[in-house]
Structures are given as C-alpha cells and as structure tokens.
Amino acid sequence: MAFRDLRDWIRALEQAGELVRIREQVDPILEMAEIADRAVKNDGPALLFENVKGHPGSRVLMNQFGSERRMMMALGVNSLDEVAGRIEELLHPPMPGGLMDKLKMLPKLAEVGRFFPKVVSSKDAPCKEVIRRENFNVLEFPVLQTWPQDGGRFITLPLVTTKDPKSGKRNLGMYRMQVYDGQTTGMHWQRQKNAAEHLRELLRHAAGNTPDAVNVMALTQGGTAAAADVSSVPQQVLAKIRGSRMEVAVAIGADPATTFAAIVPAPPEVEEYLISGFLRQQPLELVKCETVDLEVPAHAEIVLEGYVDLTELRTEGPFGDHTGFYTMKDEYPVFHITCITHRRDPVYAATVVGKPPMEDAWMGKAVERIFLPLMKLTCPEIVDVNLPPEGVFHNLMIVSIKKSYAGQARKVMNAIWSMGQAMFTKIVIVVDEDCDVQDLAEVALRVTNNIDPERDIQFTLGPLDSLDHASRLPNYGSKMGIDATRKWAAEGFTREWPEMLEMPSEIKTRVDSLCRKLGFN
C-alpha cells in the first residue's frame, strides 16, 4: 500500500520499530548530522528530532532511507528486485497467442494509465494549510548545517520541480540549496542535469532567433554552473535576456516513493511524478502553486515557490559532499522565493551526506537494482551490476556479462559510458557471468588474477561528475575500463586458461549437514 504522505510513512516506521523519537534538545547546526551519521553507520533507526534548538515546536526527520529494510518499506516491496521485475514485465510483456490472451493483457495496459499524476484542488491539498505570500523566512524552518566548513545551512532533501520550455514536461530533481537569507537560496544545478538544460533552453529563447543568439551559450560554459560569465556575452544579447526568469517550485517532506523518484536517473521524456505513481502503484496527487505555473505534491509538508533569474549567479559552497570531501565554492543560479505554503506544524525532512556508507548508499543501491532492466535493454549481455557505496556511485561500476565474442567487455564499457548518468562513471570493471559482482572479495580475486595490466586496461576521455575534484578540468577527464573476463584465443591469448577451484556439488551437500552439527557453515 502506498504511503499518502510523510506522516503516514513516519507512523509506519514507528510501528515497525524502525524509528526513534529524540526528545533531548539537538542543534541543527552539526549535531543532527553527527547523530544521523552515527545512526546509519551502525545500522540504526530513522530519527525524528522533536526538540530542535532555536526552533521550538519543529520536528526534523532524518535517516528515513538508511537501511535496506527501510528502503524496501519505502517502496512497498519485500525485495528491491521486485520493482525491477515489474519494470521487466512492462518492457518485455508476454506475446499474446489468441484472442483470450490479448484480452487478458488489457488490464495490464490499463494499469499503466492509472499511474499518471492527478491534479487536485487547493482545498484538498494539505500543503496549502498555511499560505504565506509575504513576511516569510525560510530560516524559520530548521535548515541544517551538516559539516563544519560548509558555506552555511543547506536544504539537503528538496524536490525541485521545473518545466521543459519546449515540451512542457515537468522534471523533478534533487539539488542541494544553500540558504543565503530568508528569501534566497542557491540552486546547485550541475550543467549535465535536466533543470540546467531547461535554463539553457530559456536562455536561447530569451536571446531571440537571431545569429547573435548563439552567443548566449557563453553563459553556460564556465565552471560547473548552469550559467557563468555574463561579461563574455555581447551587450545587445544580454539586454534581451536580462530580467528573464525561470519558474521553480521546491517541495520538502513528501511520501518516500516521491522523494526517491526525484533521484532516479530517468530519461527526460519520462516524468518523475509518473515514476512515483509506478512505485506507489497509485497516482500521485499534485496541486497548482500559488505564484508560479507549476504543480507540486499536494501532501508535501513545505513548498517553496519562486524563480531563478537567467543571468544571476552567486557563490555557492563549500559543501561536505557524498564523496567524503568538501566540494569547493563555485558560481550557481540563485533561487528567489515568492511564496511559502506548508502544513500546520510541518515536519522538516533532511539528510546528511559524507564518507560512505550513509543514507544515500541505500538509495543508490535501490536505483542500481531497479534500473538494471533498463541497462539490459541497451546491453542485453549484462547479468548484474554493483555500484559500491565506497565508489560514491559515479566512481566505480562492476559489471558481469555473458561473454559471447572477443572484445565484448570493451564494448560494454563504452556502452555504459554512453548511458545517461552512467556517462560519469570513472572506472568500469567487467567480469564473467559466474562472478558475483556483489561480493567485492570475489571481484578483487578476479581482477588481480585475470588481467595483464597493459593489455586489459583501457583509458578514454569524457565527461565526469562535477563533484570529481581530481579530474584535470571541471566536468572533464579520463576514465578507466578493466577487462577482467577470461581471455580468448580470438583476443590474442594463446596460453591455456586455468579453471577456478570448485568443490563438486554432491560433496558440498554431504558436508553441509556435518558442518551444521559441528556448529559452523
């Protein structure tokens, strides 16, 4: 059953023994982050802070996704592979034989249609219980500072809605937001993200359909920001775009499936609100904003409405990030709040990122399992993948394949580097199908034994994640692929390849019962 809102989710966590209420006073500056960090690293519970220093009456939820069990609870499954199975069935439905088989498929087709979001009236939207068009201050909410050298307080679990100016499709993303003051925040739109592309498209449109409009792209070329050095743009072009705005809406504290949907690497053609409905198995209710032409989750705890000026930038950062290092200062767009709506006594949802494993490790693992069927569409030879938390998702991917021809491991590496957000993967390791990629010891054994480094390591250049501090340039650098599969004569390997050690299954079976009697496995 889908959770209607964050409060339903909190009740379910508490009933399952997965939540602890913290009634001692805790400071949102550093202290909450330290407690949440310790909780996740010790397989601890979700945390509901009910006595927030400086914010009497406020509540903060953290570590809601911080274990495999809670991640499965959030998606309403007993295994993350269940969701992958549902996707697999949509992608590869059984071919109907006769008329009756075709009729049996109709309910399945209708089921997809009922996942589309639906818009409800404001009177039916809890996020409109309080509407504040003036005299609002986002710092009235308990926004956290998570690490000592952070540039300030950051909203760390926002659901940011923008709209594609060409297609009109909504995009839901999660981008950290540094709070500058009560009415403005940063908007950390890395240049490869969908929202950053929406901004660039609006810049092109605002510049007009003239040859000079090409110069507006100079606004998108600097640093890691979605826009950059305004001084490099001709004044006549700049005059056309100055004052142009992009509408944005930010929800904080939604049901868990919708929060998760904001981080999935969906193609731009697929709305994340539809993905939320698919995960929930029922449509998400949306409501129109008060001051911008966007829709947001009707049952959200808090909604920030506003805009980004297409030419305005401000220094954002540093920020203690999921890489385990601080990401440095850079120039990013500024979000101006025009209205805040919220529920009475809203629950503020937050997370902390840092040295793995942390809460985002379990969210990343869910993405890995759920989107495996989509990877197999491009690379059907893929058997399994592993994105170890220590590789912070974009630094290491381990892939097992069913090898059928020479050079196939290198083909898979290049295919991964062409897949959406997987293009940022710094290291790809490819092993044979009989290697369990989830067993890092087994992977290390295969890699160290199966490669001739000069022959089996491939280097290439391409886009890298904006958070990669070691690359030669921002967003650009080298990648490495390691072919740890068995080598074939067709690949120039003429020596005999040895068999791995393996005990016969009948011996294992007989010894199993003996070992149980001896008290070990």
Short mmCIF file of C-alpha atoms in Angstrom, two decimals:
data_model
loop_
_atom_site.label_atom_id
_atom_site.label_comp_id
_atom_site.label_asym_id
_atom_site.label_seq_id
_atom_site.Cartn_x
_atom_site.Cartn_y
_atom_site.Cartn_z
CA MET A 1 0.00 0.00 0.00
CA ALA A 2 1.32 3.46 -0.92
CA PHE A 3 2.07 5.99 1.80
CA ARG A 4 -0.12 9.04 1.37
CA ASP A 5 2.39 11.45 2.86
CA LEU A 6 5.41 11.78 5.12
CA ARG A 7 3.27 11.38 8.23
CA ASP A 8 1.89 8.03 7.05
CA TRP A 9 5.48 6.97 6.47
CA ILE A 10 6.58 8.07 9.95
CA ARG A 11 3.73 6.10 11.52
CA ALA A 12 4.69 3.00 9.54
CA LEU A 13 8.34 3.33 10.55
CA GLU A 14 7.39 3.65 14.21
CA GLN A 15 5.03 0.67 14.11
CA ALA A 16 7.79 -1.42 12.52
CA GLY A 17 10.27 -0.45 15.24
CA GLU A 18 12.32 1.47 12.67
CA LEU A 19 12.04 4.97 14.19
CA VAL A 20 13.31 6.63 17.36
CA ARG A 21 11.88 9.89 18.69
CA ILE A 22 14.61 12.14 20.11
CA ARG A 23 13.21 14.44 22.78
CA GLU A 24 16.51 15.84 24.04
CA GLN A 25 17.38 19.24 22.58
CA VAL A 26 19.59 18.89 19.48
CA ASP A 27 21.13 21.67 17.40
CA PRO A 28 20.51 21.61 13.62
CA ILE A 29 24.00 23.09 13.29
CA LEU A 30 26.27 20.00 13.06
CA GLU A 31 24.75 17.99 15.93
CA MET A 32 21.85 16.44 13.98
CA ALA A 33 24.20 15.47 11.16
CA GLU A 34 26.62 13.78 13.57
CA ILE A 35 23.81 11.78 15.18
CA ALA A 36 22.41 10.73 11.80
CA ASP A 37 25.88 9.76 10.56
CA ARG A 38 26.44 7.50 13.57
CA ALA A 39 22.97 6.00 13.22
CA VAL A 40 23.39 4.93 9.60
CA LYS A 41 26.91 3.59 10.08
CA ASN A 42 25.68 1.44 12.98
CA ASP A 43 22.56 0.16 11.18
CA GLY A 44 20.49 2.46 13.36
CA PRO A 45 16.88 3.62 13.01
CA ALA A 46 15.20 6.58 11.37
CA LEU A 47 15.37 9.64 13.63
CA LEU A 48 12.61 12.10 14.47
CA PHE A 49 14.04 15.11 16.33
CA GLU A 50 11.28 16.71 18.39
CA ASN A 51 13.23 19.31 20.38
CA VAL A 52 15.15 21.42 17.87
CA LYS A 53 17.39 24.13 19.26
CA GLY A 54 16.25 27.55 18.07
CA HIS A 55 13.06 26.16 16.51
CA PRO A 56 10.53 25.38 19.25
CA GLY A 57 7.74 23.08 18.08
CA SER A 58 9.62 21.95 14.96
CA ARG A 59 10.33 18.35 14.04
CA VAL A 60 13.08 17.01 11.76
CA LEU A 61 13.11 13.56 10.14
CA MET A 62 16.48 12.05 9.19
CA ASN A 63 17.83 8.67 8.12
CA GLN A 64 14.43 7.58 6.78
CA PHE A 65 16.08 5.51 4.00
CA GLY A 66 19.15 4.43 5.97
CA SER A 67 18.87 0.63 5.69
CA GLU A 68 17.91 -1.97 3.13
CA ARG A 69 14.77 -2.84 5.12
CA ARG A 70 13.56 0.78 5.23
CA MET A 71 14.33 1.23 1.55
CA MET A 72 12.14 -1.79 0.78
CA MET A 73 9.43 -0.50 3.14
CA ALA A 74 9.50 2.86 1.35
CA LEU A 75 8.77 1.16 -1.97
CA GLY A 76 6.33 -1.39 -0.53
CA VAL A 77 8.30 -4.50 -1.56
CA ASN A 78 9.99 -7.45 0.08
CA SER A 79 12.94 -7.20 -2.30
CA LEU A 80 14.21 -4.37 -4.46
CA ASP A 81 14.33 -6.83 -7.32
CA GLU A 82 10.50 -6.94 -7.17
CA VAL A 83 10.38 -3.45 -8.64
CA ALA A 84 12.90 -4.48 -11.28
CA GLY A 85 10.64 -7.44 -12.12
CA ARG A 86 7.68 -5.11 -12.65
CA ILE A 87 9.76 -2.95 -14.98
CA GLU A 88 10.95 -6.06 -16.81
CA GLU A 89 7.34 -7.13 -17.36
CA LEU A 90 6.46 -3.71 -18.78
CA LEU A 91 9.47 -3.78 -21.09
CA HIS A 92 9.01 -7.39 -22.20
CA PRO A 93 5.33 -8.37 -21.91
CA PRO A 94 4.47 -11.94 -22.92
CA MET A 95 3.32 -12.17 -26.53
CA PRO A 96 -0.42 -12.96 -26.62
CA GLY A 97 -1.30 -16.09 -28.55
CA GLY A 98 -5.04 -15.95 -29.18
CA LEU A 99 -7.93 -13.58 -28.55
CA MET A 100 -8.28 -14.58 -24.89
CA ASP A 101 -4.59 -13.90 -24.23
CA LYS A 102 -4.97 -10.46 -25.79
CA LEU A 103 -7.99 -9.72 -23.62
CA LYS A 104 -6.04 -10.78 -20.54
CA MET A 105 -3.40 -8.14 -21.37
CA LEU A 106 -5.90 -5.27 -21.35
CA PRO A 107 -5.89 -4.85 -17.54
CA LYS A 108 -2.09 -4.62 -17.64
CA LEU A 109 -2.24 -1.81 -20.19
CA ALA A 110 -4.92 -0.02 -18.17
CA GLU A 111 -2.77 -0.37 -15.06
CA VAL A 112 -0.04 1.81 -16.57
CA GLY A 113 -2.59 4.53 -17.32
CA ARG A 114 -3.65 4.79 -13.69
CA PHE A 115 -0.12 5.72 -12.57
CA PHE A 116 -0.31 9.20 -14.14
CA PRO A 117 -0.46 12.01 -11.56
CA LYS A 118 -3.69 13.87 -10.99
CA VAL A 119 -4.20 17.50 -10.01
CA VAL A 120 -6.45 18.21 -7.01
CA SER A 121 -7.95 21.47 -5.80
CA SER A 122 -6.18 23.65 -3.26
CA LYS A 123 -8.81 22.92 -0.63
CA ASP A 124 -7.87 19.23 -0.82
CA ALA A 125 -4.12 19.87 -0.57
CA PRO A 126 -2.59 19.71 2.94
CA CYS A 127 0.45 21.66 1.74
CA LYS A 128 -1.89 24.70 1.44
CA GLU A 129 -3.00 24.71 5.07
CA VAL A 130 -0.82 27.82 5.56
CA ILE A 131 -0.16 30.20 2.64
CA ARG A 132 2.41 32.97 3.08
CA ARG A 133 2.87 35.40 0.20
CA GLU A 134 4.74 37.96 2.28
CA ASN A 135 6.70 38.25 5.53
CA PHE A 136 8.09 34.74 5.09
CA ASN A 137 11.53 33.46 6.04
CA VAL A 138 12.82 30.05 5.01
CA LEU A 139 15.13 30.08 8.05
CA GLU A 140 12.07 29.75 10.26
CA PHE A 141 12.36 26.08 9.29
CA PRO A 142 15.19 24.07 10.93
CA VAL A 143 17.55 24.03 7.93
CA LEU A 144 20.71 22.09 8.75
CA GLN A 145 24.41 22.78 8.54
CA THR A 146 25.95 19.33 8.21
CA TRP A 147 29.75 19.86 8.18
CA PRO A 148 31.96 22.47 9.87
CA GLN A 149 33.39 24.08 6.71
CA ASP A 150 30.07 24.25 4.85
CA GLY A 151 29.29 27.65 3.38
CA GLY A 152 26.14 27.84 5.50
CA ARG A 153 22.89 25.99 6.00
CA PHE A 154 21.74 23.76 3.16
CA ILE A 155 18.38 22.25 2.25
CA THR A 156 19.53 18.71 1.59
CA LEU A 157 16.39 16.77 0.60
CA PRO A 158 14.47 19.16 -1.70
CA LEU A 159 12.19 18.01 -4.50
CA VAL A 160 12.79 20.63 -7.19
CA THR A 161 10.20 20.97 -9.97
CA THR A 162 10.98 22.72 -13.26
CA LYS A 163 9.35 22.56 -16.68
CA ASP A 164 10.92 21.86 -20.07
CA PRO A 165 10.25 25.09 -22.02
CA LYS A 166 9.88 23.17 -25.29
CA SER A 167 7.85 20.09 -24.38
CA GLY A 168 6.16 21.37 -21.22
CA LYS A 169 7.12 18.16 -19.39
CA ARG A 170 7.78 18.53 -15.69
CA ASN A 171 11.09 17.45 -14.20
CA LEU A 172 11.57 16.52 -10.57
CA GLY A 173 15.16 16.61 -9.34
CA MET A 174 17.08 16.83 -6.09
CA TYR A 175 19.68 19.59 -5.94
CA ARG A 176 21.17 20.96 -2.76
CA MET A 177 20.16 24.52 -1.88
CA GLN A 178 22.40 26.79 0.20
CA VAL A 179 20.29 29.26 2.17
CA TYR A 180 21.68 32.78 1.69
CA ASP A 181 18.93 34.56 3.62
CA GLY A 182 15.24 34.21 4.39
CA GLN A 183 14.16 34.76 0.77
CA THR A 184 17.01 33.43 -1.42
CA THR A 185 18.96 30.20 -1.81
CA GLY A 186 21.45 28.73 -4.21
CA MET A 187 20.34 26.19 -6.80
CA HIS A 188 23.05 23.58 -7.36
CA TRP A 189 22.22 22.72 -10.97
CA GLN A 190 25.24 20.87 -12.31
CA ARG A 191 25.48 21.52 -16.02
CA GLN A 192 24.52 17.97 -17.06
CA LYS A 193 21.24 17.95 -15.09
CA ASN A 194 17.82 18.34 -16.71
CA ALA A 195 17.00 21.55 -14.84
CA ALA A 196 20.23 23.13 -16.09
CA GLU A 197 19.21 22.25 -19.65
CA HIS A 198 15.83 23.88 -19.04
CA LEU A 199 17.65 27.04 -18.01
CA ARG A 200 19.87 26.96 -21.11
CA GLU A 201 16.85 26.47 -23.36
CA LEU A 202 15.18 29.51 -21.80
CA LEU A 203 18.38 31.50 -22.34
CA ARG A 204 18.37 30.58 -26.03
CA HIS A 205 14.72 31.54 -26.36
CA ALA A 206 15.13 34.83 -24.49
CA ALA A 207 18.03 35.81 -26.77
CA GLY A 208 15.76 35.60 -29.81
CA ASN A 209 16.05 33.72 -33.08
CA THR A 210 18.96 35.69 -34.49
CA PRO A 211 22.57 34.75 -35.29
CA ASP A 212 23.63 36.60 -32.12
CA ALA A 213 21.55 34.19 -30.05
CA VAL A 214 24.37 31.66 -30.36
CA ASN A 215 26.48 33.92 -28.14
CA VAL A 216 24.17 33.30 -25.25
CA MET A 217 25.78 29.89 -24.91
CA ALA A 218 28.77 31.70 -23.42
CA LEU A 219 26.60 31.94 -20.33
CA THR A 220 26.77 28.18 -19.93
CA GLN A 221 30.45 27.46 -20.44
CA GLY A 222 32.15 28.35 -17.18
CA GLY A 223 32.92 26.20 -14.18
CA THR A 224 30.35 23.68 -13.02
CA ALA A 225 27.44 26.10 -13.00
CA ALA A 226 24.45 26.07 -15.31
CA ALA A 227 25.31 29.64 -16.26
CA ALA A 228 28.53 31.61 -15.96
CA ASP A 229 30.46 34.71 -17.04
CA VAL A 230 27.94 37.34 -18.15
CA SER A 231 30.73 39.69 -19.26
CA SER A 232 31.55 37.43 -22.22
CA VAL A 233 28.12 37.97 -23.83
CA PRO A 234 27.54 40.89 -26.25
CA GLN A 235 25.55 43.68 -24.64
CA GLN A 236 22.75 43.58 -27.23
CA VAL A 237 22.20 39.90 -26.48
CA LEU A 238 22.49 40.44 -22.76
CA ALA A 239 19.86 43.20 -22.93
CA LYS A 240 17.39 40.73 -24.44
CA ILE A 241 17.77 38.20 -21.66
CA ARG A 242 18.31 40.42 -18.63
CA GLY A 243 15.43 40.04 -16.21
CA SER A 244 14.18 36.81 -17.79
CA ARG A 245 13.07 34.25 -15.24
CA MET A 246 12.65 30.52 -14.89
CA GLU A 247 9.90 29.38 -12.54
CA VAL A 248 10.82 26.81 -9.89
CA ALA A 249 8.94 25.08 -7.08
CA VAL A 250 10.52 23.11 -4.24
CA ALA A 251 8.73 20.58 -2.02
CA ILE A 252 10.24 19.41 1.27
CA GLY A 253 8.87 16.35 3.06
CA ALA A 254 6.90 14.13 0.67
CA ASP A 255 5.92 10.48 0.74
CA PRO A 256 9.00 8.22 0.41
CA ALA A 257 8.32 6.97 -3.13
CA THR A 258 8.12 10.52 -4.47
CA THR A 259 11.29 11.55 -2.63
CA PHE A 260 13.05 8.54 -4.13
CA ALA A 261 11.68 9.29 -7.60
CA ALA A 262 13.48 12.66 -7.51
CA ILE A 263 16.89 10.94 -7.56
CA VAL A 264 16.28 8.27 -10.19
CA PRO A 265 18.19 8.76 -13.47
CA ALA A 266 15.08 8.80 -15.64
CA PRO A 267 15.25 9.89 -19.30
CA PRO A 268 13.95 13.44 -19.87
CA GLU A 269 10.89 12.07 -21.70
CA VAL A 270 9.61 10.34 -18.55
CA GLU A 271 8.24 12.49 -15.74
CA GLU A 272 9.40 11.58 -12.26
CA TYR A 273 5.85 12.11 -11.00
CA LEU A 274 4.84 9.19 -13.24
CA ILE A 275 7.70 7.13 -11.80
CA SER A 276 6.39 7.96 -8.33
CA GLY A 277 2.97 6.65 -9.35
CA PHE A 278 4.53 3.48 -10.72
CA LEU A 279 6.47 2.91 -7.50
CA ARG A 280 3.43 3.71 -5.35
CA GLN A 281 1.11 1.69 -7.61
CA GLN A 282 -1.33 4.59 -7.46
CA PRO A 283 -1.29 8.13 -8.86
CA LEU A 284 0.41 10.96 -7.02
CA GLU A 285 -1.84 13.90 -6.18
CA LEU A 286 -0.48 17.28 -7.31
CA VAL A 287 -1.70 20.81 -6.70
CA LYS A 288 -1.14 24.09 -8.56
CA CYS A 289 1.25 26.55 -6.98
CA GLU A 290 0.12 29.99 -5.85
CA THR A 291 2.64 32.22 -7.66
CA VAL A 292 4.21 30.03 -10.38
CA ASP A 293 2.74 27.87 -13.14
CA LEU A 294 3.90 24.55 -11.70
CA GLU A 295 2.41 21.64 -9.76
CA VAL A 296 3.82 20.11 -6.58
CA PRO A 297 2.93 17.10 -4.38
CA ALA A 298 -0.31 18.06 -2.65
CA HIS A 299 0.63 16.25 0.55
CA ALA A 300 4.10 17.79 0.93
CA GLU A 301 4.99 19.30 4.28
CA ILE A 302 6.53 22.51 2.89
CA VAL A 303 6.54 24.16 -0.56
CA LEU A 304 8.82 27.00 -1.66
CA GLU A 305 7.69 28.81 -4.83
CA GLY A 306 9.84 31.20 -6.81
CA TYR A 307 12.13 31.80 -9.75
CA VAL A 308 15.71 31.84 -10.99
CA ASP A 309 16.93 34.92 -12.88
CA LEU A 310 18.59 33.57 -16.04
CA THR A 311 21.68 35.79 -15.72
CA GLU A 312 22.15 35.92 -11.96
CA LEU A 313 24.87 33.87 -10.26
CA ARG A 314 26.18 33.72 -6.73
CA THR A 315 28.97 31.86 -4.98
CA GLU A 316 27.77 28.55 -3.53
CA GLY A 317 29.69 26.23 -1.18
CA PRO A 318 31.84 24.76 0.17
CA PHE A 319 29.71 21.72 0.98
CA GLY A 320 30.63 18.42 2.64
CA ASP A 321 29.52 16.00 -0.05
CA HIS A 322 28.87 12.29 -0.57
CA THR A 323 32.37 11.86 -1.94
CA GLY A 324 33.68 12.24 1.60
CA PHE A 325 35.36 15.53 0.65
CA TYR A 326 34.22 19.14 0.51
CA THR A 327 33.14 20.39 -2.89
CA MET A 328 34.60 23.84 -3.35
CA LYS A 329 32.96 27.18 -3.99
CA ASP A 330 31.55 27.82 -7.45
CA GLU A 331 29.04 30.08 -9.18
CA TYR A 332 25.46 28.84 -9.39
CA PRO A 333 21.99 30.27 -10.11
CA VAL A 334 20.03 31.98 -7.32
CA PHE A 335 16.52 30.90 -6.31
CA HIS A 336 14.23 33.76 -5.22
CA ILE A 337 11.28 32.69 -3.07
CA THR A 338 7.97 34.37 -3.87
CA CYS A 339 5.66 32.31 -1.63
CA ILE A 340 5.85 29.62 1.04
CA THR A 341 2.99 27.22 1.74
CA HIS A 342 3.08 24.48 4.34
CA ARG A 343 1.11 22.18 6.58
CA ARG A 344 0.37 23.20 10.14
CA ASP A 345 3.31 22.08 12.31
CA PRO A 346 5.29 20.81 9.28
CA VAL A 347 7.86 18.04 9.56
CA TYR A 348 11.17 19.09 8.01
CA ALA A 349 12.86 16.25 6.08
CA ALA A 350 16.65 16.28 5.77
CA THR A 351 19.65 14.08 5.10
CA VAL A 352 23.40 14.27 5.56
CA VAL A 353 25.95 13.09 3.01
CA GLY A 354 29.62 12.35 3.68
CA LYS A 355 32.02 9.44 3.89
CA PRO A 356 30.13 6.30 2.86
CA PRO A 357 28.21 4.35 3.84
CA MET A 358 25.49 6.87 4.55
CA GLU A 359 21.76 7.12 3.89
CA ASP A 360 22.26 7.82 0.20
CA ALA A 361 24.10 4.49 -0.15
CA TRP A 362 20.82 2.62 0.31
CA MET A 363 19.02 4.96 -2.08
CA GLY A 364 21.77 4.37 -4.64
CA LYS A 365 21.53 0.60 -4.17
CA ALA A 366 17.80 0.80 -4.87
CA VAL A 367 18.49 2.74 -8.07
CA GLU A 368 21.02 0.09 -9.07
CA ARG A 369 18.57 -2.80 -8.63
CA ILE A 370 15.53 -1.08 -10.09
CA PHE A 371 17.22 0.21 -13.24
CA LEU A 372 19.13 -2.96 -14.09
CA PRO A 373 16.39 -3.99 -16.60
CA LEU A 374 16.80 -0.65 -18.41
CA MET A 375 20.57 -1.18 -18.67
CA LYS A 376 19.89 -4.61 -20.14
CA LEU A 377 17.82 -3.00 -22.89
CA THR A 378 20.99 -1.34 -24.17
CA CYS A 379 23.35 -4.17 -23.18
CA PRO A 380 21.45 -7.49 -23.10
CA GLU A 381 24.67 -9.33 -22.23
CA ILE A 382 24.73 -7.69 -18.79
CA VAL A 383 23.98 -10.15 -15.99
CA ASP A 384 24.36 -7.92 -12.92
CA VAL A 385 25.88 -4.65 -11.78
CA ASN A 386 27.23 -3.30 -8.50
CA LEU A 387 27.78 0.35 -7.59
CA PRO A 388 29.68 0.05 -4.30
CA PRO A 389 28.97 2.90 -1.86
CA GLU A 390 32.71 3.43 -1.47
CA GLY A 391 32.81 4.29 -5.17
CA VAL A 392 30.22 7.04 -4.46
CA PHE A 393 28.10 5.76 -7.38
CA HIS A 394 29.87 7.67 -10.16
CA ASN A 395 33.43 6.48 -9.50
CA LEU A 396 33.09 2.68 -9.82
CA MET A 397 30.73 0.26 -11.56
CA ILE A 398 31.31 -3.51 -11.53
CA VAL A 399 29.53 -5.40 -14.31
CA SER A 400 29.18 -9.11 -15.01
CA ILE A 401 28.43 -10.18 -18.58
CA LYS A 402 27.59 -13.27 -20.58
CA LYS A 403 30.59 -13.17 -22.88
CA SER A 404 29.93 -14.36 -26.42
CA TYR A 405 32.63 -12.80 -28.59
CA ALA A 406 36.07 -11.22 -28.48
CA GLY A 407 36.23 -7.62 -27.28
CA GLN A 408 32.77 -7.75 -25.73
CA ALA A 409 33.96 -6.39 -22.37
CA ARG A 410 35.25 -3.25 -24.08
CA LYS A 411 32.01 -2.90 -26.00
CA VAL A 412 30.13 -2.95 -22.66
CA MET A 413 32.46 -0.34 -21.13
CA ASN A 414 31.78 2.06 -23.99
CA ALA A 415 28.05 1.36 -23.87
CA ILE A 416 27.99 2.26 -20.15
CA TRP A 417 29.84 5.50 -20.84
CA SER A 418 27.05 6.42 -23.28
CA MET A 419 24.11 5.70 -20.92
CA GLY A 420 22.59 8.80 -19.31
CA GLN A 421 24.07 9.49 -15.88
CA ALA A 422 26.30 6.40 -16.22
CA MET A 423 28.45 8.52 -18.55
CA PHE A 424 30.14 9.91 -15.43
CA THR A 425 31.45 6.51 -14.31
CA LYS A 426 35.18 6.89 -13.73
CA ILE A 427 36.06 3.18 -13.51
CA VAL A 428 34.20 0.26 -15.10
CA ILE A 429 35.23 -3.29 -14.19
CA VAL A 430 33.86 -6.11 -16.36
CA VAL A 431 33.87 -9.73 -15.13
CA ASP A 432 32.39 -13.01 -16.35
CA GLU A 433 28.82 -14.07 -15.52
CA ASP A 434 29.95 -16.63 -12.91
CA CYS A 435 31.44 -13.87 -10.75
CA ASP A 436 29.16 -12.44 -8.05
CA VAL A 437 29.62 -8.69 -8.51
CA GLN A 438 28.09 -8.04 -5.07
CA ASP A 439 31.00 -9.98 -3.48
CA LEU A 440 33.88 -7.48 -3.54
CA ALA A 441 36.38 -10.10 -2.37
CA GLU A 442 35.46 -12.30 -5.34
CA VAL A 443 35.71 -9.32 -7.69
CA ALA A 444 39.17 -8.41 -6.33
CA LEU A 445 40.30 -12.01 -6.83
CA ARG A 446 39.13 -11.97 -10.46
CA VAL A 447 40.60 -8.58 -11.27
CA THR A 448 44.02 -9.21 -9.75
CA ASN A 449 44.33 -12.66 -11.31
CA ASN A 450 42.65 -12.19 -14.68
CA ILE A 451 44.32 -9.08 -16.08
CA ASP A 452 47.53 -8.25 -17.81
CA PRO A 453 47.52 -4.52 -16.94
CA GLU A 454 48.95 -3.25 -20.21
CA ARG A 455 46.62 -5.40 -22.30
CA ASP A 456 43.41 -5.27 -20.28
CA ILE A 457 43.15 -1.70 -19.02
CA GLN A 458 41.59 0.84 -21.36
CA PHE A 459 41.74 4.61 -20.90
CA THR A 460 39.45 7.17 -22.51
CA LEU A 461 38.45 10.79 -22.06
CA GLY A 462 34.98 12.14 -21.47
CA PRO A 463 32.54 13.91 -19.13
CA LEU A 464 32.95 13.44 -15.38
CA ASP A 465 30.76 14.33 -12.44
CA SER A 466 31.04 17.95 -11.30
CA LEU A 467 31.98 16.71 -7.83
CA ASP A 468 35.14 14.96 -9.08
CA HIS A 469 37.92 17.04 -7.54
CA ALA A 470 40.77 15.01 -9.12
CA SER A 471 39.91 15.49 -12.80
CA ARG A 472 42.18 17.66 -14.93
CA LEU A 473 39.33 20.07 -15.68
CA PRO A 474 35.89 20.61 -14.15
CA ASN A 475 33.45 18.07 -15.62
CA TYR A 476 36.06 16.53 -17.94
CA GLY A 477 38.83 13.98 -17.56
CA SER A 478 39.94 10.40 -18.03
CA LYS A 479 38.11 7.14 -17.35
CA MET A 480 39.38 3.60 -16.98
CA GLY A 481 37.91 0.28 -18.04
CA ILE A 482 39.26 -3.04 -16.75
CA ASP A 483 38.55 -6.22 -18.68
CA ALA A 484 38.75 -8.94 -16.01
CA THR A 485 36.98 -11.60 -18.10
CA ARG A 486 38.62 -14.83 -19.24
CA LYS A 487 40.68 -14.15 -22.35
CA TRP A 488 40.09 -15.98 -25.58
CA ALA A 489 42.37 -17.04 -28.44
CA ALA A 490 40.35 -14.64 -30.61
CA GLU A 491 41.60 -11.87 -28.32
CA GLY A 492 45.23 -12.89 -28.88
CA PHE A 493 45.57 -15.08 -25.77
CA THR A 494 47.24 -18.33 -26.86
CA ARG A 495 48.07 -19.84 -23.46
CA GLU A 496 45.76 -22.27 -21.66
CA TRP A 497 43.33 -20.52 -19.27
CA PRO A 498 43.03 -22.46 -15.98
CA GLU A 499 39.81 -23.49 -14.26
CA MET A 500 38.86 -21.91 -10.94
CA LEU A 501 38.78 -24.10 -7.85
CA GLU A 502 35.33 -25.52 -7.12
CA MET A 503 34.21 -28.46 -4.96
CA PRO A 504 31.64 -30.85 -6.53
CA SER A 505 28.05 -30.09 -5.50
CA GLU A 506 27.44 -33.58 -4.07
CA ILE A 507 30.40 -33.17 -1.73
CA LYS A 508 29.11 -29.76 -0.63
CA THR A 509 25.67 -31.20 0.08
CA ARG A 510 27.02 -34.06 2.22
CA VAL A 511 29.33 -31.75 4.15
CA ASP A 512 26.59 -29.17 4.80
CA SER A 513 24.82 -31.37 7.33
CA LEU A 514 28.08 -32.35 9.02
CA CYS A 515 29.13 -28.71 9.39
CA ARG A 516 25.79 -27.83 10.94
CA LYS A 517 26.37 -30.49 13.58
CA LEU A 518 29.82 -29.06 14.19
CA GLY A 519 28.34 -25.60 14.65
CA PHE A 520 29.75 -23.81 11.61
CA ASN A 521 28.93 -23.34 7.95
#
